[in-house]
Short mmCIF file of C-alpha atoms and ligand atoms in Angstrom, two decimals:
data_model
loop_
_atom_site.label_atom_id
_atom_site.label_comp_id
_atom_site.label_asym_id
_atom_site.label_seq_id
_atom_site.Cartn_x
_atom_site.Cartn_y
_atom_site.Cartn_z
CA MET U 1 -23.49 24.25 -0.55
CA HIS U 2 -20.97 27.27 -1.44
CA PRO U 3 -21.85 29.21 -4.24
CA ILE U 4 -18.50 28.68 -5.69
CA LEU U 5 -18.71 25.25 -5.25
CA HIS U 6 -21.89 25.40 -6.60
CA HIS U 7 -21.38 26.29 -9.69
CA ASP U 8 -18.57 24.19 -10.38
CA ALA U 9 -20.76 21.08 -9.88
CA GLY U 10 -22.37 22.56 -12.20
CA ARG U 11 -19.80 22.29 -14.61
CA GLU U 12 -17.83 19.52 -14.40
CA ALA U 13 -17.90 18.13 -18.36
CA GLU U 14 -16.44 22.30 -18.99
CA ILE U 15 -13.79 22.25 -16.82
CA LEU U 16 -12.58 18.45 -17.86
CA HIS U 17 -12.32 19.68 -20.72
CA ASN U 18 -10.42 22.46 -20.30
CA ALA U 19 -7.60 20.27 -18.38
CA CYS U 20 -7.77 18.03 -21.80
CA ALA U 21 -7.19 20.93 -24.31
CA LYS U 22 -4.15 21.72 -21.37
CA ALA U 23 -3.21 18.46 -21.66
CA MET U 24 -3.43 18.16 -25.66
CA ALA U 25 -1.36 21.09 -26.13
CA PHE U 26 1.32 19.90 -23.32
CA LEU U 27 1.43 16.54 -24.82
CA GLU U 28 1.52 18.08 -28.59
CA GLY U 29 4.47 20.77 -27.74
CA LEU U 30 5.85 18.04 -25.88
CA GLU U 31 8.76 17.65 -28.65
CA ARG U 32 9.33 20.88 -28.72
CA ARG U 33 9.41 22.08 -25.36
CA PRO U 34 12.93 22.68 -24.15
CA VAL U 35 13.41 19.29 -21.46
CA ARG U 36 14.67 21.63 -18.98
CA PRO U 37 12.96 25.01 -18.29
CA PRO U 38 14.20 28.16 -18.23
CA ARG U 39 15.44 28.97 -14.72
CA ARG U 40 13.20 31.51 -13.91
CA ALA U 41 10.29 29.46 -14.84
CA VAL U 42 10.73 27.17 -12.00
CA ASP U 43 10.64 29.27 -9.64
CA VAL U 44 7.29 31.07 -8.24
CA ASP U 45 6.54 34.04 -6.58
CA ALA U 46 4.89 35.63 -3.16
CA GLU U 47 1.56 35.13 -5.26
CA ALA U 48 1.58 30.97 -5.07
CA PHE U 49 1.60 31.22 -1.58
CA ARG U 50 -1.02 33.65 -0.88
CA LEU U 51 -4.15 32.10 0.35
CA PRO U 52 -7.06 33.10 -1.25
CA GLU U 53 -10.20 33.97 1.29
CA GLU U 54 -12.42 33.48 -2.03
CA GLY U 55 -11.46 31.28 -4.26
CA ILE U 56 -12.36 32.30 -8.74
CA GLY U 57 -13.63 28.55 -9.78
CA ALA U 58 -11.97 25.35 -10.93
CA GLU U 59 -11.93 27.05 -14.74
CA ALA U 60 -10.08 30.42 -13.62
CA ALA U 61 -7.62 28.61 -11.52
CA LEU U 62 -6.84 26.28 -14.32
CA ASP U 63 -6.15 28.61 -16.66
CA GLU U 64 -3.75 31.13 -13.91
CA PHE U 65 -1.89 27.36 -13.05
CA TRP U 66 -1.56 27.59 -16.82
CA ALA U 67 -0.84 30.92 -17.51
CA ARG U 68 1.26 31.49 -14.92
CA HIS U 69 2.94 28.03 -14.39
CA ALA U 70 3.52 25.63 -17.51
CA ASP U 71 6.68 27.34 -18.87
CA GLY U 72 7.66 25.89 -15.82
CA LEU U 73 6.97 21.96 -16.24
CA SER U 74 9.93 20.20 -17.73
CA GLY U 75 9.93 17.59 -20.70
CA SER U 76 10.44 14.84 -18.63
CA ALA U 77 7.63 13.30 -19.69
CA GLY U 78 8.96 13.44 -23.65
CA PRO U 79 11.49 11.20 -25.70
CA ARG U 80 14.79 13.55 -24.32
CA TYR U 81 14.35 13.42 -20.71
CA PHE U 82 17.20 10.91 -20.21
CA GLY U 83 18.14 12.25 -16.41
CA PHE U 84 18.30 10.06 -13.48
CA VAL U 85 15.71 6.99 -14.58
CA THR U 86 12.50 8.55 -15.94
CA GLY U 87 9.44 6.67 -17.42
CA GLY U 88 7.05 8.16 -19.34
CA GLY U 89 3.15 7.36 -19.96
CA THR U 90 1.75 5.29 -22.63
CA PRO U 91 -1.66 6.98 -24.07
CA ALA U 92 -3.06 3.58 -22.37
CA ALA U 93 -1.16 4.27 -19.02
CA LEU U 94 -2.13 8.06 -18.95
CA ALA U 95 -5.92 7.56 -19.52
CA ALA U 96 -5.95 5.23 -16.79
CA ASP U 97 -4.51 7.28 -14.48
CA TRP U 98 -7.26 9.74 -15.00
CA LEU U 99 -9.74 7.40 -14.55
CA VAL U 100 -8.19 6.60 -11.21
CA SER U 101 -8.77 10.22 -10.31
CA VAL U 102 -12.39 10.47 -11.63
CA VAL U 103 -13.09 6.91 -9.42
CA ASP U 104 -11.07 7.64 -6.84
CA GLN U 105 -10.90 4.34 -4.99
CA ASN U 106 -9.95 3.25 -1.87
CA ALA U 107 -7.49 0.02 -2.76
CA GLN U 108 -8.43 -2.18 -0.30
CA LEU U 109 -10.10 -5.43 0.08
CA ASN U 110 -13.28 -4.04 1.77
CA GLY U 111 -16.38 -5.73 -0.53
CA ASP U 112 -17.04 -3.12 -2.15
CA THR U 113 -14.84 -1.88 -4.96
CA VAL U 114 -13.27 -4.31 -8.17
CA ALA U 115 -9.98 -2.60 -7.44
CA ALA U 116 -7.98 -4.84 -4.87
CA ALA U 117 -9.40 -8.06 -7.47
CA LEU U 118 -8.09 -6.06 -10.37
CA GLU U 119 -4.79 -5.26 -8.67
CA LEU U 120 -4.00 -8.94 -7.60
CA ALA U 121 -5.03 -9.81 -11.25
CA THR U 122 -2.35 -6.90 -12.52
CA VAL U 123 0.41 -8.28 -10.10
CA THR U 124 0.03 -11.82 -11.48
CA GLN U 125 -0.19 -10.61 -14.49
CA VAL U 126 3.30 -8.35 -14.09
CA ARG U 127 4.77 -11.56 -12.36
CA ASP U 128 4.22 -13.63 -15.27
CA LEU U 129 5.27 -10.59 -17.37
CA LEU U 130 8.71 -10.88 -15.72
CA GLY U 131 8.87 -15.13 -15.47
CA LEU U 132 8.35 -14.97 -11.38
CA PRO U 133 7.15 -18.27 -10.26
CA ALA U 134 3.89 -18.28 -8.62
CA ALA U 135 5.45 -18.68 -5.07
CA PHE U 136 5.53 -14.58 -5.73
CA THR U 137 3.07 -11.87 -4.49
CA GLY U 138 3.23 -8.54 -4.38
CA SER U 139 1.36 -5.08 -4.03
CA PHE U 140 1.82 -2.10 -5.73
CA VAL U 141 3.81 1.16 -3.56
CA SER U 142 4.55 4.64 -4.81
CA GLY U 143 8.21 3.80 -6.27
CA ALA U 144 11.17 1.81 -5.25
CA THR U 145 12.30 2.83 -2.74
CA MET U 146 9.15 1.81 -1.03
CA ALA U 147 9.48 -1.48 -2.42
CA ASN U 148 12.98 -1.59 -1.24
CA LEU U 149 11.67 -0.15 2.33
CA VAL U 150 9.01 -2.69 2.40
CA GLY U 151 11.09 -5.70 0.96
CA LEU U 152 13.43 -5.06 3.65
CA ALA U 153 10.92 -4.82 6.10
CA ILE U 154 10.01 -8.39 5.68
CA GLY U 155 13.31 -9.35 5.83
CA ARG U 156 13.86 -7.90 9.35
CA GLN U 157 11.02 -9.35 10.46
CA TRP U 158 11.96 -12.68 9.31
CA LEU U 159 15.60 -12.36 10.39
CA GLY U 160 13.48 -12.27 14.13
CA ALA U 161 11.62 -15.33 13.26
CA ALA U 162 14.49 -17.21 13.30
CA ARG U 163 15.34 -16.01 16.41
CA GLY U 164 12.50 -16.42 18.49
CA ILE U 165 11.40 -12.40 18.10
CA ASP U 166 8.59 -11.02 16.76
CA ILE U 167 9.98 -7.54 15.30
CA ALA U 168 6.51 -5.93 14.23
CA LYS U 169 5.75 -6.30 18.51
CA SER U 170 8.81 -5.79 20.36
CA GLY U 171 11.03 -3.61 18.18
CA VAL U 172 14.09 -4.28 16.22
CA ALA U 173 16.39 -3.73 19.43
CA ALA U 174 15.09 -6.80 20.51
CA LEU U 175 16.76 -8.35 17.96
CA GLY U 176 20.15 -6.26 17.93
CA PRO U 177 22.65 -5.36 15.36
CA VAL U 178 21.65 -6.51 12.09
CA ARG U 179 23.98 -5.79 9.02
CA VAL U 180 23.19 -4.84 5.34
CA LEU U 181 25.69 -6.54 2.64
CA SER U 182 25.36 -4.77 -0.51
CA THR U 183 28.29 -3.54 -3.16
CA SER U 184 26.51 -0.71 -5.11
CA PRO U 185 23.32 -0.02 -3.01
CA HIS U 186 20.94 2.59 -4.32
CA SER U 187 20.63 5.60 -1.79
CA SER U 188 17.17 4.98 -1.38
CA THR U 189 18.24 1.38 -0.16
CA LEU U 190 20.03 3.44 3.06
CA LYS U 191 16.81 5.32 3.61
CA ALA U 192 15.31 2.37 3.88
CA MET U 193 18.00 1.32 6.40
CA SER U 194 17.35 4.64 8.58
CA LEU U 195 13.38 4.31 8.25
CA LEU U 196 13.77 0.64 9.94
CA GLY U 197 15.83 1.17 12.74
CA LEU U 198 18.38 -0.64 10.98
CA GLY U 199 20.50 2.48 10.48
CA ARG U 200 22.27 3.77 7.87
CA ASP U 201 25.55 2.65 9.33
CA ALA U 202 24.63 -1.50 8.58
CA TRP U 203 25.77 -1.13 5.97
CA TRP U 204 28.49 -3.63 5.18
CA PRO U 205 30.63 -2.60 1.58
CA VAL U 206 31.08 -5.62 -0.30
CA ALA U 207 34.22 -5.69 -2.87
CA ALA U 208 33.05 -4.97 -6.69
CA LEU U 209 34.14 -7.38 -9.23
CA PRO U 210 37.11 -5.80 -11.38
CA ASP U 211 35.69 -2.55 -12.92
CA SER U 212 32.30 -3.41 -12.27
CA GLU U 213 30.07 -2.69 -10.52
CA ALA U 214 28.36 -5.87 -9.93
CA ILE U 215 29.48 -7.74 -6.18
CA ASP U 216 32.10 -10.06 -6.24
CA PRO U 217 30.23 -13.26 -4.71
CA ALA U 218 33.59 -14.28 -3.16
CA ALA U 219 34.29 -10.87 -1.60
CA LEU U 220 30.66 -11.92 -0.12
CA GLU U 221 31.22 -14.78 1.34
CA ALA U 222 34.48 -13.41 2.90
CA ARG U 223 32.16 -11.03 4.56
CA LEU U 224 29.53 -13.74 5.74
CA ALA U 225 32.04 -15.98 7.15
CA GLU U 226 33.35 -12.52 9.37
CA ALA U 227 30.00 -13.08 11.31
CA PRO U 228 28.27 -15.76 10.30
CA ASP U 229 25.57 -15.76 12.79
CA MET U 230 24.59 -11.85 12.88
CA PRO U 231 21.26 -11.31 11.17
CA THR U 232 21.85 -10.92 7.67
CA LEU U 233 20.11 -8.59 4.76
CA VAL U 234 22.07 -8.83 1.48
CA VAL U 235 20.77 -6.20 -1.04
CA ALA U 236 21.43 -7.36 -4.76
CA ASN U 237 21.42 -5.38 -7.78
CA ALA U 238 19.79 -6.03 -11.23
CA GLY U 239 20.38 -3.43 -13.30
CA THR U 240 22.36 -0.35 -10.87
CA VAL U 241 21.97 3.42 -12.65
CA ASN U 242 25.50 4.42 -13.54
CA THR U 243 26.02 0.75 -15.75
CA THR U 244 23.33 -1.28 -15.12
CA ALA U 245 25.02 -4.27 -13.75
CA PHE U 246 23.76 -7.15 -12.41
CA ASP U 247 24.91 -9.50 -9.58
CA ASP U 248 25.45 -12.51 -10.07
CA LEU U 249 22.44 -13.84 -8.44
CA PRO U 250 22.49 -17.41 -9.06
CA ALA U 251 25.52 -17.24 -6.57
CA LEU U 252 24.36 -15.11 -4.41
CA VAL U 253 21.06 -17.87 -3.75
CA ARG U 254 23.87 -20.95 -3.47
CA LEU U 255 25.42 -18.50 -0.43
CA ARG U 256 22.13 -17.71 0.99
CA ASP U 257 20.88 -21.48 0.85
CA ARG U 258 24.27 -21.74 2.90
CA TYR U 259 24.56 -18.60 5.08
CA GLY U 260 20.91 -17.78 5.74
CA PHE U 261 20.15 -14.18 5.15
CA TRP U 262 17.30 -12.88 3.50
CA LEU U 263 17.88 -11.98 -0.07
CA HIS U 264 16.34 -8.28 -1.84
CA VAL U 265 16.56 -7.67 -5.36
CA ASP U 266 16.84 -4.34 -6.44
CA ALA U 267 15.36 -4.95 -9.56
CA ALA U 268 13.96 -1.21 -10.25
CA PHE U 269 14.64 -0.23 -13.98
CA GLY U 270 16.62 -3.82 -14.51
CA GLY U 271 14.00 -6.07 -13.86
CA VAL U 272 11.09 -4.97 -16.69
CA ALA U 273 13.92 -6.23 -19.00
CA ALA U 274 13.52 -9.56 -18.14
CA VAL U 275 10.30 -8.99 -20.88
CA SER U 276 12.61 -9.41 -23.51
CA PRO U 277 14.32 -12.64 -24.21
CA ARG U 278 17.62 -11.11 -25.25
CA PHE U 279 18.15 -9.90 -21.77
CA ALA U 280 15.89 -12.37 -19.53
CA GLY U 281 19.30 -14.47 -18.83
CA ARG U 282 20.80 -11.48 -16.62
CA LEU U 283 17.97 -12.18 -14.00
CA ALA U 284 18.54 -15.76 -13.82
CA GLY U 285 18.42 -16.35 -10.16
CA TRP U 286 15.58 -13.63 -8.86
CA GLU U 287 13.02 -16.12 -9.19
CA ALA U 288 14.92 -17.55 -6.01
CA ALA U 289 15.41 -14.13 -4.17
CA ASP U 290 12.73 -13.68 -0.43
CA SER U 291 11.57 -10.40 -1.90
CA ILE U 292 12.43 -7.73 -5.17
CA THR U 293 11.72 -4.63 -6.19
CA VAL U 294 10.21 -3.53 -9.68
CA ASP U 295 9.18 0.16 -10.26
CA ALA U 296 6.31 0.79 -12.74
CA HIS U 297 7.07 4.79 -12.78
CA LYS U 298 10.51 3.93 -14.92
CA TRP U 299 10.22 0.87 -18.09
CA LEU U 300 6.74 -0.06 -17.46
CA ASN U 301 6.39 3.81 -18.33
CA VAL U 302 2.61 4.88 -16.22
CA PRO U 303 2.91 8.09 -14.81
CA TYR U 304 4.23 8.81 -11.12
CA ASP U 305 3.98 7.08 -8.68
CA SER U 306 4.13 3.50 -9.12
CA ALA U 307 5.96 0.49 -8.36
CA MET U 308 5.53 -3.35 -7.12
CA GLN U 309 7.05 -5.48 -4.12
CA PHE U 310 6.80 -8.91 -4.60
CA THR U 311 8.03 -11.80 -2.03
CA ARG U 312 7.32 -15.60 -1.05
CA HIS U 313 6.87 -14.83 2.38
CA LEU U 314 3.10 -13.53 2.60
CA ASP U 315 3.30 -14.40 5.99
CA MET U 316 5.82 -11.59 7.27
CA GLN U 317 4.82 -9.80 5.19
CA LEU U 318 1.16 -9.85 7.03
CA ALA U 319 3.12 -10.15 10.36
CA THR U 320 4.78 -6.97 9.78
CA PHE U 321 2.15 -4.76 7.97
CA GLN U 322 -1.22 -5.85 9.85
CA ASN U 323 -3.21 -2.68 10.78
CA LEU U 324 -5.84 -3.92 13.72
CA SER U 325 -9.17 -1.91 13.87
CA PRO U 326 -12.77 -3.25 14.53
CA TYR U 327 -13.70 -1.07 11.95
CA LEU U 328 -11.49 -2.35 9.16
CA SER U 329 -11.33 -6.12 7.94
CA ALA U 330 -9.57 -8.55 9.43
CA PRO U 331 -5.83 -9.22 8.90
CA VAL U 332 -6.37 -12.34 6.81
CA ALA U 333 -3.45 -13.89 4.88
CA ARG U 334 -4.44 -13.57 1.59
CA PRO U 335 -2.46 -11.53 -1.42
CA ASP U 336 -4.90 -9.01 -1.78
CA ASN U 337 -5.77 -7.87 1.56
CA TYR U 338 -3.36 -4.79 0.58
CA LEU U 339 -4.87 -2.81 3.95
CA HIS U 340 -2.69 -5.48 6.22
CA LEU U 341 0.27 -6.27 3.26
CA THR U 342 1.74 -2.31 2.74
CA PRO U 343 2.71 0.56 4.47
CA GLU U 344 -0.29 3.04 3.30
CA ASN U 345 -4.07 2.07 4.65
CA SER U 346 -5.98 4.44 2.42
CA ARG U 347 -4.43 3.82 -0.88
CA ARG U 348 -4.57 4.94 -4.57
CA TRP U 349 -5.86 2.15 -6.93
CA ARG U 350 -2.41 2.36 -8.80
CA ALA U 351 -2.29 -0.77 -10.58
CA LEU U 352 -5.25 0.43 -13.19
CA PRO U 353 -2.42 1.97 -15.24
CA VAL U 354 -0.66 -1.01 -15.33
CA TRP U 355 -3.26 -3.17 -16.30
CA MET U 356 -4.10 -0.95 -19.04
CA ALA U 357 -1.25 -1.01 -20.38
CA LEU U 358 -0.82 -4.51 -20.22
CA ARG U 359 -4.16 -4.64 -21.76
CA ALA U 360 -3.16 -2.09 -24.90
CA TYR U 361 -0.25 -3.26 -25.68
CA GLY U 362 0.73 -6.42 -24.05
CA ARG U 363 3.83 -8.46 -23.85
CA GLY U 364 5.00 -7.78 -27.44
CA GLY U 365 4.22 -3.64 -26.86
CA PHE U 366 6.87 -3.78 -23.97
CA ALA U 367 9.47 -6.29 -25.36
CA GLU U 368 9.69 -3.91 -28.24
CA ILE U 369 10.25 -0.44 -25.53
CA VAL U 370 13.02 -2.42 -23.53
CA GLU U 371 14.66 -3.67 -26.66
CA ARG U 372 14.18 -0.12 -28.74
CA CYS U 373 15.33 1.83 -25.40
CA ALA U 374 18.50 -0.36 -25.56
CA ASP U 375 19.21 -0.01 -29.01
CA LEU U 376 19.24 3.53 -29.49
CA ALA U 377 21.44 3.77 -25.90
CA ALA U 378 23.92 0.99 -28.14
CA LEU U 379 23.45 3.63 -30.78
CA LEU U 380 24.05 6.92 -28.72
CA GLY U 381 27.16 5.46 -27.17
CA ARG U 382 28.93 4.44 -30.22
CA ARG U 383 28.24 7.48 -32.04
CA LEU U 384 29.62 9.23 -29.12
CA GLU U 385 32.65 7.25 -28.88
CA GLU U 386 33.02 7.81 -32.93
CA LEU U 387 33.03 11.38 -32.60
CA GLY U 388 36.64 11.52 -30.03
CA GLY U 389 35.45 14.10 -28.02
CA PHE U 390 33.88 11.72 -25.59
CA GLU U 391 34.81 8.70 -23.45
CA LEU U 392 32.44 5.81 -22.19
CA LEU U 393 32.89 4.81 -19.02
CA ALA U 394 31.91 1.82 -19.40
CA PRO U 395 30.26 0.09 -22.05
CA VAL U 396 26.71 0.40 -23.18
CA THR U 397 24.85 -3.05 -22.06
CA LEU U 398 21.20 -2.36 -21.42
CA ASN U 399 19.27 1.13 -21.53
CA VAL U 400 22.43 3.76 -19.64
CA VAL U 401 25.14 5.46 -21.26
CA CYS U 402 27.73 6.69 -18.77
CA PHE U 403 30.01 9.30 -20.31
CA ALA U 404 32.27 12.02 -20.05
CA PRO U 405 33.57 14.70 -22.15
CA ARG U 406 37.68 14.53 -23.37
CA THR U 407 38.67 17.65 -21.02
CA SER U 408 42.04 19.01 -20.66
CA GLY U 409 41.95 20.73 -17.63
CA ASP U 410 40.07 19.35 -13.54
CA ALA U 411 37.14 16.60 -14.79
CA ALA U 412 34.94 17.53 -12.59
CA ALA U 413 34.80 21.16 -14.06
CA GLY U 414 35.11 19.91 -17.32
CA ARG U 415 32.15 17.79 -16.77
CA ASP U 416 29.82 20.54 -15.13
CA ALA U 417 30.55 22.95 -17.59
CA PHE U 418 29.46 20.81 -20.54
CA LEU U 419 26.73 19.07 -18.92
CA GLU U 420 25.31 23.05 -17.74
CA ALA U 421 26.06 23.86 -21.83
CA LEU U 422 23.56 20.68 -23.02
CA ASN U 423 21.09 21.01 -20.59
CA ARG U 424 20.66 25.03 -21.08
CA ASP U 425 20.34 24.30 -24.65
CA GLY U 426 17.26 22.47 -24.26
CA ARG U 427 17.25 19.30 -27.02
CA VAL U 428 17.92 16.84 -24.34
CA LEU U 429 18.77 16.52 -20.54
CA CYS U 430 21.50 14.44 -18.90
CA THR U 431 22.36 14.05 -15.09
CA PRO U 432 25.95 13.83 -13.41
CA THR U 433 27.13 11.05 -11.68
CA GLU U 434 30.57 9.93 -10.12
CA LEU U 435 31.89 5.91 -11.52
CA PHE U 436 35.24 4.58 -10.28
CA GLY U 437 35.68 8.06 -8.90
CA ARG U 438 35.27 10.16 -12.35
CA PRO U 439 32.97 12.51 -13.14
CA GLY U 440 30.29 11.65 -15.58
CA VAL U 441 27.37 11.92 -17.20
CA ARG U 442 24.56 9.94 -17.57
CA ALA U 443 21.57 9.41 -20.23
CA ALA U 444 19.39 7.00 -19.33
CA LEU U 445 16.63 5.83 -22.02
CA VAL U 446 13.31 4.24 -20.33
CA ASN U 447 10.53 6.32 -22.44
CA TRP U 448 8.59 4.74 -24.94
CA ARG U 449 8.82 8.19 -27.20
CA THR U 450 12.36 7.91 -27.52
CA ARG U 451 12.96 7.06 -31.02
CA MET U 452 16.01 7.21 -33.98
CA GLU U 453 15.03 11.08 -34.70
CA ASP U 454 15.43 11.65 -30.69
CA ILE U 455 19.28 10.30 -30.73
CA ASP U 456 19.92 12.37 -33.97
CA LEU U 457 18.96 15.31 -31.92
CA ALA U 458 20.58 14.06 -28.58
CA PHE U 459 23.55 13.42 -30.39
CA ALA U 460 23.96 17.09 -32.24
CA ALA U 461 23.19 18.49 -29.06
CA MET U 462 25.89 17.10 -26.81
CA ARG U 463 28.44 17.81 -30.04
CA ASP U 464 26.87 21.56 -29.75
CA ALA U 465 27.42 21.33 -25.80
CA LEU U 466 30.79 20.30 -26.10
CA ASP U 467 32.24 22.80 -28.53
CA ALA U 468 30.21 25.40 -26.63
CA SER U 469 31.50 24.39 -23.31
CA GLY U 470 35.02 24.74 -24.48
CA VAL U 471 36.36 22.12 -22.26
CA MET U 472 37.58 20.01 -25.12
CA ALA U 473 41.04 18.54 -24.82
CA ALA U 474 43.34 19.44 -27.74
CA GLY U 475 43.43 17.00 -29.96
CA ALA U 476 40.70 15.09 -28.74
CA GLN U 477 37.77 15.79 -32.22
C1 PLP E 1 15.17 4.85 -9.36
C2 PLP E 1 15.88 3.66 -8.55
C3 PLP E 1 14.83 3.42 -6.84
C4 PLP E 1 14.46 4.36 -6.28
O1 PLP E 1 13.30 4.41 -6.85
P1 PLP E 1 12.39 5.70 -7.04
O2 PLP E 1 10.74 4.95 -7.57
O3 PLP E 1 12.63 6.64 -6.93
O4 PLP E 1 11.80 5.64 -5.39
C5 PLP E 1 15.83 2.43 -6.39
N1 PLP E 1 16.56 1.61 -6.95
C6 PLP E 1 17.01 1.58 -8.43
C7 PLP E 1 17.82 0.72 -8.82
C8 PLP E 1 16.80 2.65 -9.16
O5 PLP E 1 16.69 2.68 -10.51
#
């Protein structure tokens, strides 16, 4: 054994304690750390690229990394990172995630580990948590992008099967053009279409309801009628990233039963709202979908990277993802046969953090997180509106505040100046967007750590950034 490796082999406890001490320092400083690190700290110099001929050992490497790069870490795990849709990690999920690396199981059904059985138990619990029927099976993938990819891949296989074509065998060209009907698809759906050989141009946009990102079912029906026999995937939204719009899923299910398309529901974060009786009604109808995406690293608050895909078509999933080899297990259709159901072969044991968090906090704990985020988002929206210098671009109906500063000049330049001042300040981080052609700012609340005090801090930072950026329209405040 290499002498440094040999040295480290005898010091695993010290090395892990070293990492734990840094972890605690990070967590204890999280509320004070600038949410966005200073610009110079997010770059690395030539030293980071230098390949060492001889190493320095794990403890020195840990210390060096921490000394050189800890300042470059964002506060995305903390309570005031409102950019994108960024969850945190609950204590139980975090601890479980560490153990996943320690025990290093390959989460497949191969008879030598409990990992697959516990993944099946976790997926089943999440299905129950969200009120989905037992007809759904599911698996863990790396994120909602992959869950959308898997859902559309199974749908593609199903479209072929209905026409006597095995796409897994013959390729998508054997089916001819496929269209994807959707109103406000997340960009990851278009990426999935690219990967699946459908092409990004296969998106047929469908008109939204007035002043909404949600699909207009009458417009969908009109588009279906344009080519009633064309193979069709419909991607519905259950929570868009700008306005948390939910498509009218019961209406889409009725159309599906008439026109025979595949109905995929992208419920990356909105699906988790089903844990709260206050919001579960928004998902009515999703129980009849063909495939569903639910992220775990957003509102379920487990560390990256983790999401689930659900489907009622296990046979089509197996046909798509089976991986035949004499040295691997057989592609038997059972819901825990993940090697034959997911894009990966070797897989991280992503289920354990979710399983642990459900054990630790139960349905009640997750309902509280969802409701608190929604209450705090509503409060932030009200305060911004009352201040007068801001305008809500959409009502706050779940956990996202989409707003814009009231500017006197160019709206995009004003928004950019405000956002730069806000994110430079470091108390809170928000990200830009465009809604109905208007430049805006998003604040998405999905972290279990976010509390009332954070809304006070975030609001004060927003007010200060509005003043500092000097973009305010005369008389707006
Ligand atoms: C975040 C998100 C995605 C993509 O998810 P990743 O986990 O980043 O891959 C897809 N759809 C919606 C609605 C999302 O919010």
